[in-house]
Coordinates of C-alpha atoms in Angstrom, one line a residue:
M1 CA 32.8 68.2 -17.7
R2 CA 32.4 68.3 -13.9
K3 CA 29.6 70.9 -14.4
L4 CA 27.9 68.5 -16.8
V5 CA 28.0 65.6 -14.4
A6 CA 26.6 67.8 -11.7
I7 CA 23.8 69.0 -13.9
S8 CA 22.9 65.4 -14.8
C9 CA 22.8 64.3 -11.2
L10 CA 20.6 67.3 -10.3
M11 CA 18.2 66.5 -13.1
L12 CA 18.2 62.8 -11.9
L13 CA 17.4 63.9 -8.4
I14 CA 14.6 66.1 -9.6
C15 CA 13.1 63.2 -11.6
L16 CA 13.3 60.9 -8.7
L17 CA 11.8 63.4 -6.2
P18 CA 8.6 61.8 -4.9
L19 CA 5.3 63.7 -4.4
G20 CA 4.3 64.6 -0.9
G21 CA 7.6 65.9 0.3
A22 CA 9.2 62.5 0.9
R23 CA 13.0 62.4 0.5
M24 CA 15.1 60.2 -1.6
Y25 CA 18.5 58.8 -1.2
I26 CA 21.0 57.0 -3.6
V27 CA 23.3 54.3 -2.6
D28 CA 26.3 53.5 -4.8
S29 CA 28.9 51.1 -3.9
E30 CA 31.5 52.9 -6.0
G31 CA 31.3 56.1 -4.0
F32 CA 28.5 58.3 -5.5
A33 CA 26.3 59.5 -2.6
Y34 CA 26.0 56.9 0.1
T35 CA 28.3 53.9 -0.2
T36 CA 26.3 51.5 2.0
I37 CA 22.6 51.0 2.4
N38 CA 22.8 51.4 6.3
E39 CA 24.1 55.0 5.9
A40 CA 21.1 55.9 3.8
V41 CA 18.7 54.2 6.2
A42 CA 20.2 56.1 9.1
D43 CA 19.6 59.5 7.4
A44 CA 16.2 58.7 6.0
G45 CA 12.9 59.2 7.6
D46 CA 9.4 57.5 7.4
E47 CA 8.2 57.0 3.9
D48 CA 11.5 58.1 2.3
I49 CA 12.9 56.3 -0.7
I50 CA 16.3 54.7 -0.9
Y51 CA 17.4 54.0 -4.5
I52 CA 20.3 51.6 -4.9
K53 CA 22.6 51.4 -7.8
P54 CA 24.0 48.1 -9.1
G55 CA 26.8 46.6 -7.2
T56 CA 27.7 44.3 -4.2
Y57 CA 26.9 45.3 -0.7
S58 CA 28.0 43.3 2.3
E59 CA 26.0 44.3 5.3
E60 CA 22.9 43.5 7.5
V61 CA 20.2 46.1 7.0
V62 CA 17.5 46.9 9.7
L63 CA 14.5 49.0 8.8
D64 CA 13.0 50.6 11.9
K65 CA 11.2 53.2 9.9
K66 CA 8.8 53.1 7.0
L67 CA 11.1 53.0 4.0
Y68 CA 11.1 51.9 0.3
L69 CA 14.2 50.2 -1.1
M70 CA 14.4 49.8 -4.8
P71 CA 16.7 50.0 -7.8
L72 CA 17.8 53.3 -9.3
K73 CA 15.7 53.9 -12.5
G74 CA 17.6 53.6 -15.7
E75 CA 20.4 51.5 -14.2
E76 CA 21.2 47.9 -15.3
G77 CA 22.9 45.2 -13.5
P78 CA 22.2 43.3 -10.1
I79 CA 22.0 44.9 -6.7
V80 CA 23.6 42.2 -4.5
L81 CA 23.4 42.1 -0.8
Q82 CA 25.9 39.4 0.2
G83 CA 25.7 37.7 3.6
D84 CA 28.7 35.4 3.7
G85 CA 27.2 33.8 6.8
M86 CA 25.7 36.9 8.5
E87 CA 22.3 36.4 10.2
A88 CA 19.8 38.4 8.1
G89 CA 20.0 40.4 5.0
I90 CA 17.2 42.9 5.5
T91 CA 15.1 42.8 8.8
I92 CA 11.9 44.9 8.6
N93 CA 10.6 46.0 12.0
A94 CA 8.5 48.9 10.8
D95 CA 5.1 48.7 9.1
G96 CA 4.6 49.5 5.4
C97 CA 8.1 49.1 4.1
S98 CA 8.9 48.1 0.6
I99 CA 11.8 45.9 -0.8
E100 CA 12.0 45.6 -4.5
G101 CA 14.5 44.4 -7.2
M102 CA 17.3 43.3 -5.0
T103 CA 19.5 40.0 -5.0
I104 CA 20.1 38.7 -1.5
A105 CA 22.3 35.7 -0.9
G106 CA 24.1 33.8 1.8
F107 CA 22.5 34.7 5.0
A108 CA 22.4 32.1 8.0
E109 CA 18.8 33.0 9.1
A110 CA 17.0 34.7 6.4
G111 CA 17.5 36.9 3.3
I112 CA 14.6 39.1 4.3
K113 CA 13.0 38.9 7.8
V114 CA 9.8 40.6 8.4
A115 CA 8.4 41.2 11.9
S116 CA 5.8 43.9 11.2
A117 CA 2.8 44.5 9.0
G118 CA 1.7 45.9 5.7
N119 CA 5.0 45.4 3.8
L120 CA 5.5 44.7 0.2
I121 CA 8.4 42.4 -0.9
K122 CA 8.5 42.3 -4.7
N123 CA 10.6 41.1 -7.6
N124 CA 13.6 40.2 -5.6
Q125 CA 16.0 37.2 -6.1
L126 CA 17.0 35.3 -3.0
T127 CA 19.4 32.4 -2.9
Q128 CA 21.5 30.2 -0.6
S129 CA 20.0 31.4 2.6
R130 CA 18.4 29.3 5.4
A131 CA 15.2 31.0 4.6
G132 CA 14.7 33.3 1.6
I133 CA 11.9 35.3 3.1
L134 CA 10.8 34.8 6.8
L135 CA 7.6 36.3 8.2
F136 CA 7.6 36.1 12.0
D137 CA 4.3 37.1 13.8
S138 CA 3.7 39.4 10.8
S139 CA 0.4 40.3 9.1
D140 CA -1.1 41.8 6.0
N141 CA 2.1 41.6 3.9
E142 CA 2.4 40.9 0.2
V143 CA 5.3 38.7 -1.1
S144 CA 5.0 38.7 -4.9
G145 CA 7.0 38.0 -7.9
N146 CA 10.2 36.9 -6.1
A147 CA 12.6 34.3 -7.4
L148 CA 14.1 31.9 -4.7
T149 CA 16.7 29.2 -5.2
D150 CA 18.7 26.9 -3.2
C151 CA 17.3 28.0 0.1
T152 CA 16.5 25.4 2.9
G153 CA 13.2 27.3 3.2
G154 CA 12.0 29.4 0.4
I155 CA 9.2 31.5 2.0
V156 CA 8.4 30.8 5.6
L157 CA 5.5 32.1 7.5
Y158 CA 5.7 31.5 11.3
A159 CA 4.4 32.1 14.7
G160 CA 1.1 33.6 14.2
S161 CA 1.6 35.4 10.8
K162 CA -1.8 36.0 9.3
N163 CA -3.6 37.6 6.4
N164 CA -0.5 37.6 4.3
R165 CA -0.6 37.1 0.5
L166 CA 2.1 35.1 -1.3
L167 CA 1.5 35.6 -5.0
D168 CA 3.3 34.5 -8.2
N169 CA 6.6 33.6 -6.7
Q170 CA 9.1 31.2 -8.2
I171 CA 10.9 28.8 -6.0
S172 CA 13.3 26.0 -6.9
N173 CA 15.8 23.7 -5.4
S174 CA 14.6 24.4 -1.9
S175 CA 13.9 21.8 0.9
L176 CA 10.7 23.5 2.1
S177 CA 9.6 25.8 -0.7
I178 CA 6.7 27.4 1.1
L179 CA 6.4 26.6 4.9
L180 CA 3.3 27.8 7.0
R181 CA 3.6 26.9 10.7
D182 CA 1.2 27.9 13.4
V183 CA -0.4 30.5 11.2
P184 CA -4.1 31.3 10.1
G185 CA -5.7 33.0 7.2
N186 CA -3.1 33.4 4.6
A187 CA -3.5 33.2 0.8
I188 CA -0.9 31.2 -1.3
T189 CA -1.7 31.9 -4.9
G190 CA -0.2 31.4 -8.3
N191 CA 3.2 30.3 -7.1
K192 CA 5.4 28.1 -9.2
I193 CA 7.6 25.6 -7.3
S194 CA 10.0 23.0 -8.6
S195 CA 12.7 20.5 -7.5
C196 CA 12.0 20.4 -3.8
D197 CA 11.4 18.2 -0.8
Y198 CA 8.1 19.9 0.0
G199 CA 6.2 22.2 -2.3
V200 CA 3.8 23.8 0.3
Y201 CA 4.0 22.5 3.9
L202 CA 1.3 23.6 6.4
M203 CA 1.7 22.6 10.0
N204 CA -0.7 23.6 12.9
C205 CA -2.5 25.9 10.5
S206 CA -6.0 27.0 9.8
N207 CA -8.2 28.9 7.4
N208 CA -5.5 29.3 4.7
Q209 CA -6.3 29.5 1.1
I210 CA -3.8 27.4 -1.2
D211 CA -5.0 28.3 -4.8
Q212 CA -3.7 27.9 -8.3
N213 CA -0.2 26.9 -7.5
A214 CA 2.0 24.9 -9.8
I215 CA 4.4 22.3 -8.3
K216 CA 6.7 20.1 -10.1
E217 CA 9.2 17.4 -9.0
S218 CA 8.7 17.5 -5.3
T219 CA 8.8 14.6 -2.8
F220 CA 5.6 16.0 -1.3
G221 CA 3.6 18.4 -3.4
I222 CA 1.2 19.9 -0.7
N223 CA 1.6 18.5 2.9
L224 CA -0.9 19.2 5.7
E225 CA -0.1 18.2 9.3
N226 CA -2.5 18.8 12.2
C227 CA -4.3 21.4 10.1
T228 CA -8.0 22.4 10.1
D229 CA -10.3 24.3 7.7
N230 CA -7.8 25.0 4.9
T231 CA -8.8 25.2 1.3
I232 CA -6.5 23.7 -1.4
Q233 CA -8.0 24.2 -4.8
G234 CA -6.9 24.6 -8.5
C235 CA -3.4 23.5 -7.9
T236 CA -1.4 21.6 -10.5
I237 CA 1.1 19.0 -8.9
E238 CA 3.1 16.7 -11.0
S239 CA 6.2 14.4 -10.9
G240 CA 7.2 13.4 -7.4
G241 CA 6.6 11.1 -4.6
Y242 CA 3.2 12.3 -3.1
G243 CA 0.8 14.9 -4.4
L244 CA -1.4 15.7 -1.4
N245 CA -0.2 14.3 1.8
V246 CA -2.6 14.9 4.7
L247 CA -1.8 13.9 8.3
A248 CA -4.0 14.2 11.4
S249 CA -6.0 17.0 9.8
S250 CA -9.7 17.8 9.7
G251 CA -12.2 20.0 8.0
N252 CA -10.0 20.8 5.0
V253 CA -11.3 21.0 1.3
F254 CA -9.4 19.7 -1.6
Q255 CA -11.0 20.7 -4.9
N256 CA -10.3 20.9 -8.5
N257 CA -6.6 19.9 -8.3
N258 CA -4.7 18.1 -11.1
L259 CA -2.3 15.5 -9.8
T260 CA -0.1 13.7 -12.3
S261 CA 2.8 11.2 -12.3
F262 CA 3.6 10.2 -8.7
E263 CA 6.0 7.4 -8.0
D264 CA 4.0 6.6 -4.8
T265 CA 0.6 8.2 -4.0
A266 CA -1.4 11.1 -5.4
I267 CA -3.6 11.6 -2.4
N268 CA -2.6 10.2 0.9
M269 CA -4.6 10.5 4.2
I270 CA -3.5 9.2 7.6
Y271 CA -5.5 9.8 10.9
C272 CA -7.8 12.3 9.3
R273 CA -11.5 13.1 9.6
D274 CA -14.1 15.3 8.0
N275 CA -12.0 16.2 5.0
E276 CA -13.6 16.8 1.6
F277 CA -12.0 15.7 -1.7
K278 CA -14.0 16.8 -4.7
D279 CA -13.5 17.0 -8.5
N280 CA -9.8 16.2 -8.4
L281 CA -8.1 14.6 -11.4
V282 CA -5.4 11.9 -10.7
K283 CA -3.3 10.6 -13.6
D284 CA -0.5 8.2 -14.2
S285 CA 0.4 7.3 -10.6
Q286 CA 1.4 4.3 -8.7
F287 CA -1.4 4.7 -6.1
G288 CA -4.3 7.1 -6.6
I289 CA -6.0 7.6 -3.2
I290 CA -4.9 5.8 0.1
V291 CA -7.0 6.3 3.2
L292 CA -5.5 4.9 6.4
D293 CA -7.1 5.0 9.9
S294 CA -9.3 8.0 8.9
E295 CA -13.0 8.5 9.2
M296 CA -15.9 10.7 8.1
N297 CA -14.1 11.9 5.0
A298 CA -16.1 12.5 1.8
L299 CA -14.7 11.7 -1.7
E300 CA -17.0 12.8 -4.5
N301 CA -16.5 12.9 -8.4
N302 CA -12.8 12.4 -8.4
R303 CA -11.4 10.9 -11.6
L304 CA -8.4 8.6 -11.6
E305 CA -6.8 7.6 -14.8
G306 CA -3.9 5.3 -15.5
T307 CA -3.2 4.5 -11.8
D308 CA -1.8 1.2 -11.0
R309 CA -4.0 1.1 -7.9
G310 CA -6.9 3.5 -7.5
L311 CA -8.2 3.3 -3.9
Y312 CA -7.0 1.6 -0.8
V313 CA -8.8 2.1 2.5
E314 CA -7.4 0.5 5.7
D315 CA -8.0 0.6 9.4
F316 CA -6.7 -1.0 12.5
T317 CA -8.2 1.3 15.0
G318 CA -11.7 -0.1 14.8
H319 CA -13.5 3.0 13.6
G320 CA -11.6 4.4 10.6
L321 CA -13.6 2.9 7.8
N322 CA -16.6 5.1 8.0
N323 CA -16.1 7.3 5.0
Q324 CA -18.4 8.5 2.3
I325 CA -17.0 7.4 -0.9
S326 CA -19.6 7.7 -3.6
E327 CA -19.9 6.0 -7.0
T328 CA -19.2 9.2 -8.7
N329 CA -15.6 8.5 -8.1
T330 CA -14.1 6.6 -11.1
I331 CA -11.0 4.8 -12.2
D332 CA -10.5 4.9 -16.1
G333 CA -14.3 5.6 -16.3
E334 CA -15.5 2.6 -14.1
P335 CA -17.1 3.4 -10.8
I336 CA -15.6 2.8 -7.3
L337 CA -18.0 0.9 -5.1
Y338 CA -17.4 1.4 -1.5
I339 CA -20.0 -0.1 0.9
Y340 CA -20.1 0.7 4.6
G341 CA -22.1 -0.5 7.5
Q342 CA -24.6 -2.7 5.6
K343 CA -26.5 -5.8 6.7
G344 CA -28.0 -8.3 4.3
A345 CA -27.2 -6.2 1.3
V346 CA -26.8 -8.0 -2.2
I347 CA -24.1 -6.7 -4.6
Q348 CA -24.4 -8.8 -7.7
G349 CA -23.4 -8.7 -11.3
R350 CA -21.6 -5.4 -11.4
E351 CA -18.5 -4.4 -13.4
V352 CA -16.6 -1.9 -11.1
A353 CA -13.0 -0.7 -10.8
H354 CA -13.0 -1.3 -7.0
L355 CA -15.2 -3.0 -4.5
T356 CA -14.9 -2.6 -0.8
L357 CA -17.2 -4.0 1.7
A358 CA -16.5 -2.5 5.1
E359 CA -18.0 -3.0 8.6
S360 CA -20.8 -5.1 7.1
Q361 CA -22.4 -8.4 7.8
D362 CA -24.5 -11.1 6.2
C363 CA -24.1 -9.5 2.8
T364 CA -23.8 -11.3 -0.6
V365 CA -21.2 -10.2 -3.1
Q366 CA -21.7 -12.4 -6.2
G367 CA -20.7 -12.5 -9.8
N368 CA -19.0 -9.1 -9.9
T369 CA -16.0 -8.2 -12.1
I370 CA -13.2 -6.0 -10.7
T371 CA -11.3 -4.1 -13.5
N372 CA -8.6 -2.1 -11.8
D373 CA -8.1 -2.5 -8.0
A374 CA -9.3 -5.2 -5.7
L375 CA -12.3 -6.9 -4.0
M376 CA -11.8 -6.0 -0.4
L377 CA -13.5 -7.2 2.8
A378 CA -12.7 -5.1 5.9
N379 CA -13.8 -5.6 9.5
S380 CA -16.8 -7.7 8.3
T381 CA -18.4 -10.9 9.4
G382 CA -20.7 -13.6 8.0
N383 CA -20.7 -12.4 4.3
R384 CA -20.7 -14.6 1.2
I385 CA -18.1 -13.7 -1.5
V386 CA -18.7 -16.0 -4.3
E387 CA -18.3 -16.3 -8.1
N388 CA -16.5 -13.0 -8.5
N389 CA -13.6 -12.3 -10.9
A390 CA -10.8 -10.2 -9.6
S391 CA -8.1 -10.9 -12.3
G392 CA -5.5 -8.8 -13.8
C393 CA -5.7 -6.3 -11.0
W394 CA -4.8 -6.6 -7.3
G395 CA -6.9 -9.6 -6.5
M396 CA -8.8 -10.0 -3.3
A397 CA -8.1 -9.1 0.4
L398 CA -9.6 -9.8 3.8
T399 CA -8.7 -7.6 6.6
N400 CA -9.8 -8.1 10.1
A401 CA -12.6 -10.2 8.7
S402 CA -14.1 -13.4 10.3
G403 CA -16.6 -16.1 9.6
N404 CA -17.0 -15.3 5.9
L405 CA -17.4 -17.6 2.9
V406 CA -15.0 -16.9 0.1
A407 CA -15.8 -19.5 -2.6
N408 CA -15.6 -20.1 -6.4
N409 CA -13.9 -16.9 -7.2
R410 CA -11.3 -16.3 -9.8
A411 CA -8.2 -14.3 -8.9
V412 CA -5.7 -14.9 -11.8
A413 CA -2.7 -12.9 -13.1
N414 CA -2.8 -10.2 -10.5
K415 CA -0.1 -7.7 -9.7
Y416 CA 0.2 -8.9 -6.1
N417 CA -1.4 -11.8 -4.4
G418 CA -4.5 -13.6 -5.7
L419 CA -6.0 -13.5 -2.2
I420 CA -4.5 -12.1 1.1
L421 CA -5.8 -12.5 4.6
V422 CA -4.6 -10.2 7.3
I423 CA -5.7 -10.6 10.9
S424 CA -8.7 -12.6 9.9
E425 CA -10.0 -15.9 11.4
G426 CA -12.7 -18.4 10.8
N427 CA -13.2 -17.9 7.1
N428 CA -14.0 -20.6 4.6
I429 CA -11.7 -20.2 1.6
S430 CA -12.8 -22.9 -0.9
G431 CA -13.0 -23.7 -4.5
N432 CA -11.2 -20.6 -5.7
I433 CA -8.7 -20.4 -8.7
L434 CA -5.6 -18.5 -7.4
S435 CA -3.2 -18.7 -10.2
E436 CA -0.5 -16.9 -12.1
N437 CA -0.2 -14.1 -9.7
S438 CA 2.9 -11.9 -9.4
Q439 CA 3.5 -12.9 -5.8
N440 CA 1.5 -15.6 -4.1
G441 CA -1.7 -17.4 -4.8
L442 CA -3.0 -17.2 -1.2
R443 CA -1.2 -15.4 1.6
L444 CA -2.1 -15.3 5.3
I445 CA -0.7 -12.9 7.8
E446 CA -1.5 -13.2 11.5
S447 CA -4.6 -15.1 10.6
R448 CA -6.0 -18.2 12.4
A449 CA -8.6 -20.9 12.2
N450 CA -9.4 -20.5 8.6
S451 CA -10.4 -23.5 6.4
I452 CA -8.6 -23.5 3.0
S453 CA -9.9 -26.3 0.9
A454 CA -10.4 -27.3 -2.7
N455 CA -8.6 -24.4 -4.3
Q456 CA -6.5 -24.5 -7.4
V457 CA -3.4 -22.8 -6.7
D458 CA -0.8 -22.9 -9.6
Q459 CA 1.9 -21.0 -11.5
N460 CA 2.3 -18.2 -9.0
V461 CA 5.7 -16.4 -9.1
Q462 CA 6.4 -16.9 -5.5
A463 CA 4.4 -19.3 -3.2
G464 CA 1.2 -21.0 -4.0
I465 CA 0.2 -20.6 -0.4
W466 CA 2.2 -18.7 2.3
L467 CA 1.4 -18.7 6.0
N468 CA 3.2 -16.0 8.1
V469 CA 2.7 -15.8 11.9
S470 CA -0.6 -17.7 11.4
A471 CA -2.0 -20.6 13.5
K472 CA -4.6 -23.4 13.6
N473 CA -5.5 -23.2 10.0
L474 CA -6.7 -26.2 8.0
I475 CA -5.2 -26.7 4.5
S476 CA -6.8 -29.6 2.8
G477 CA -7.9 -30.8 -0.6
N478 CA -6.1 -28.1 -2.6
Q479 CA -4.2 -28.5 -5.9
I480 CA -0.9 -26.8 -5.6
S481 CA 1.2 -27.0 -8.6
N482 CA 3.9 -25.3 -10.7
N483 CA 4.7 -22.5 -8.2
S484 CA 8.2 -21.4 -7.3
M485 CA 7.3 -22.6 -3.8
G486 CA 4.3 -24.8 -3.3
L487 CA 3.5 -24.1 0.4
S488 CA 5.6 -21.8 2.7
I489 CA 5.0 -21.7 6.4
T490 CA 7.0 -19.1 8.5
M491 CA 6.7 -18.7 12.3
S492 CA 3.4 -20.3 12.4
V493 CA 2.0 -23.2 14.6
D494 CA -0.6 -25.7 14.9
N495 CA -1.6 -25.7 11.2
R496 CA -2.8 -29.0 9.7
I497 CA -1.9 -29.9 6.2
Y498 CA -3.1 -33.0 4.4
H499 CA -5.0 -34.4 1.4
N500 CA -3.3 -31.8 -0.9
N501 CA -1.7 -32.5 -4.2
F502 CA 1.8 -30.9 -4.4
L503 CA 2.7 -31.1 -8.1
D504 CA 5.9 -30.1 -9.8
N505 CA 6.6 -26.9 -7.7
G506 CA 10.1 -25.6 -7.7
E507 CA 10.3 -26.4 -4.1
Q508 CA 7.3 -28.4 -2.8
A509 CA 7.2 -26.9 0.7
E510 CA 9.0 -25.5 3.6
D511 CA 8.1 -25.0 7.3
K512 CA 10.3 -22.6 9.1
L513 CA 10.3 -21.9 12.9
G514 CA 6.9 -23.6 13.4
N515 CA 5.2 -26.7 14.7
N516 CA 2.8 -27.9 12.3
T517 CA 1.2 -31.2 11.3
W518 CA 1.6 -32.3 7.7
D519 CA -0.6 -35.4 7.7
G520 CA -3.9 -36.7 9.2
G521 CA -2.3 -39.6 10.9
E522 CA -2.1 -43.3 9.8
V523 CA -5.8 -43.5 8.9
D524 CA -6.4 -40.3 7.0
G525 CA -2.8 -40.1 5.6
G526 CA -0.9 -37.0 4.4
N527 CA -0.4 -35.5 0.9
F528 CA 0.6 -36.5 -2.5
W529 CA 4.0 -35.3 -3.6
S530 CA 4.9 -35.5 -7.3
D531 CA 8.6 -35.8 -6.4
L532 CA 8.3 -38.8 -4.0
S533 CA 8.2 -42.2 -5.6
C534 CA 6.7 -44.9 -3.3
R535 CA 4.5 -48.0 -3.4
G536 CA 1.3 -48.8 -1.5
Y537 CA -1.9 -46.8 -0.8
I538 CA -0.3 -44.8 2.0
C539 CA 3.4 -44.9 1.9
Q540 CA 4.1 -45.4 5.5
D541 CA 7.6 -46.7 4.9
F542 CA 8.5 -43.6 2.7
P543 CA 7.8 -40.4 4.5
K544 CA 8.2 -37.0 2.8
L545 CA 10.9 -34.8 4.4
I546 CA 10.0 -31.0 4.3
S547 CA 12.5 -28.2 4.3
G548 CA 12.8 -26.8 7.8
G549 CA 12.5 -30.2 9.6
A550 CA 8.9 -31.0 9.2
I551 CA 7.7 -34.4 7.9
D552 CA 4.7 -35.9 6.1
R553 CA 4.7 -39.4 7.7
Y554 CA 2.0 -40.9 5.6
P555 CA 2.2 -39.6 2.1
Y556 CA 0.0 -41.0 -0.7
A557 CA 1.4 -43.0 -3.6
E558 CA -1.1 -41.6 -6.1
R559 CA -2.6 -38.2 -6.8
D560 CA -5.9 -37.7 -5.0
G561 CA -5.1 -41.1 -3.3
W562 CA -7.5 -40.3 -0.4
T563 CA -10.4 -40.4 -2.8
K564 CA -9.7 -43.9 -3.9
P565 CA -11.0 -47.1 -2.3
R566 CA -8.9 -48.2 0.6
P567 CA -7.5 -51.8 0.2
L568 CA -8.7 -54.4 2.7
P569 CA -6.1 -55.0 5.4
P570 CA -4.4 -58.5 5.2
S571 CA -5.5 -59.4 8.8
N572 CA -9.2 -58.9 7.8
L573 CA -8.9 -61.1 4.7
S574 CA -7.6 -64.1 6.8
A575 CA -10.2 -63.7 9.4
K576 CA -12.9 -63.8 6.7
I577 CA -11.6 -66.9 5.1
S578 CA -11.2 -68.8 8.4
T579 CA -14.5 -67.9 10.0
N580 CA -17.1 -67.4 7.2
A581 CA -17.6 -70.9 5.9
S582 CA -21.0 -70.2 4.5
T583 CA -19.8 -67.2 2.3
N584 CA -19.5 -67.6 -1.5
E585 CA -15.8 -66.7 -1.3
S586 CA -15.1 -69.7 1.0
T587 CA -17.3 -72.1 -1.0
I588 CA -15.5 -71.1 -4.3
L589 CA -12.2 -71.6 -2.5
A590 CA -13.2 -75.0 -1.3
A591 CA -14.4 -76.0 -4.9
N592 CA -11.1 -74.9 -6.4
V593 CA -9.1 -77.0 -3.9
S594 CA -11.3 -80.1 -4.3
T595 CA -10.9 -79.9 -8.1
S596 CA -7.1 -79.6 -7.7
I597 CA -6.9 -82.7 -5.4
S598 CA -9.2 -84.9 -7.6
T599 CA -7.0 -84.1 -10.6
N600 CA -3.8 -85.0 -8.8
V601 CA -5.1 -88.2 -7.5
S602 CA -6.3 -89.4 -10.8
A603 CA -2.9 -88.8 -12.1
G604 CA -1.4 -91.0 -9.3
V605 CA 0.1 -88.1 -7.5
T606 CA -0.5 -88.0 -3.8
P607 CA -1.7 -84.4 -2.9
D608 CA 0.2 -82.4 -0.4
L609 CA -2.4 -80.9 1.8
S610 CA 0.0 -79.2 4.0
A611 CA 0.9 -76.9 1.1
G612 CA -2.6 -75.5 1.2
P613 CA -4.7 -74.3 -1.8
S614 CA -3.2 -72.7 -4.9
V615 CA -4.1 -69.0 -4.3
N616 CA -2.1 -65.9 -4.0
L617 CA -1.6 -65.6 -0.4
S618 CA 1.2 -65.2 2.0
S619 CA 2.7 -68.4 3.7
N620 CA 0.6 -67.7 6.9
Q621 CA -2.6 -67.0 5.0
S622 CA -2.1 -70.2 2.9
A623 CA -1.7 -72.4 6.0
E624 CA -4.8 -70.9 7.5
A625 CA -6.8 -71.4 4.3
S626 CA -5.6 -75.1 4.1
E627 CA -6.7 -75.8 7.6
A628 CA -10.1 -74.1 6.9
Y629 CA -10.6 -76.4 3.8
V630 CA -9.7 -79.5 5.6
N631 CA -12.2 -78.9 8.4
L632 CA -14.9 -77.9 5.9
S633 CA -14.4 -81.2 3.8
A634 CA -14.4 -83.4 7.0
S635 CA -17.6 -81.8 8.1
D636 CA -19.3 -82.2 4.7
S637 CA -18.3 -85.8 3.7
G638 CA -18.1 -87.4 7.1
S639 CA -14.9 -89.3 6.0
D640 CA -11.2 -88.5 5.7
V641 CA -10.0 -87.3 2.4
G642 CA -7.3 -89.9 2.3
D643 CA -9.8 -92.7 2.4
N644 CA -11.7 -91.4 -0.5
P645 CA -9.4 -90.1 -3.2
S646 CA -12.2 -89.8 -5.7
A647 CA -14.1 -87.4 -3.6

């Protein structure tokens, strides 16, 4: 029997003997040949092969010579290199090594650490290590077909590692599935990544090719930070927070990627320039493309489908709106219209998914319909935005805009505000319908000196009009009705509010932490309030108290009361009667009094002239009218009334 075993082992050794004179070694944890990998490594020379039988090995292996580690042919079962907190499973310091078919788990630094060139790491399983595979200042390696799970970093390229190929690996449940930091010229192709914080993360990298990778359920699919001249193409990223997240990067190309089902944003750019996004498909995401404080980027022929909001471009640095966004970009088949740096342009009668007018002046935007996003005016002055319909979408927005006319537009039933102004001043907002929006009809943030007049603001879920940290705005002549809150003012000062109708709002108004004027004084009066019952033209004796401590001192008793004729003050009436003897009013009054006296005398009743004429006047006014009549009668007849009762 022993002879048979010896013959079998000899035959196996002959079968495993490589060509070219290289030697082979067998490692068996149960006592056949070498019992540890390190024993075999110590005896082996360059280009020798170490075959490892299934079993569990607890050691750290260092390859300082060109060796090939692989499973013994014909054997079944895992080859487990167990770390239990040791630093690195296999460290490769020599060029041209090969590690294949092993299971490596539980190492504090890395399962496999490569600090050399031209190595092959293939078909291994790595789990529960800080880094599954770490390439440190290493080049021209191939890492392919490996399965990595539950590692902090799946595959990590660091410190100048270049010209490496990461192919067809499967990585799951890792924080950073593939991390490239400070490395150029690597190819990341055909990898499948799932359930991670970051799918592919590039930091301070250049000239890398990220191609045909599939990433699912990641907080960030592909993330670039301070990167230049990389190409990301043909990747499929789905189900997560962000698809492509690009920060402070330039010269990168993103092409033919499919991005689906993101809770936040499919393509997000912040502080970037000179990047190209072309022929990408975005589907079923909260936000399609967001561009913040970024310039000179080109967006062409990107298709957005089923996004809640397609495109949003914002800049507070003063130069980040200059992007080339062509009409070949679409949302649900409708074009995106992004207009930059125009003067005197006319945009009229278009139906578009999105319309932004940026860094432009003296343009007219009239009679357009927005189907998906918003009508946005950014860093622009002196434009006319009139008679447009931005309903059932994201409404209208002015950002850092001044001196514009926004009139007679319709912004109804939008997902956010009807119209929002941010850091904008001196605009005329008039005659718009801002109703039934999911938040506010009109919202102002850090905006000043705007005129808000004659707008219909009703049935908004939150406030009809909300001012926040805004000053010196005039709010006049608006119909504000059936909102949860009519007008809300927070931390804002020197705003004037009068001649508005507040009708049946849940709460009519509030004024918190501000100092604002809620009427135009005794002459112009204040506002009409449907919940205030009072008499008179202006209810001076019935002021309207406003939540937060403000007061409308002179509310109107009737809706639109300021448009109705003002009653003649009583003092003016008495003056007219006593001084204008030649007017028709005085003549008629005298005739009526004369008739009354004649009738009474004929009946044998002595008239009481001290009671004055029978007209509806106050006691003082009646006395004044009686005296005026006596003087007029004496002047006309030349005799005393008592001497001539028949007169």
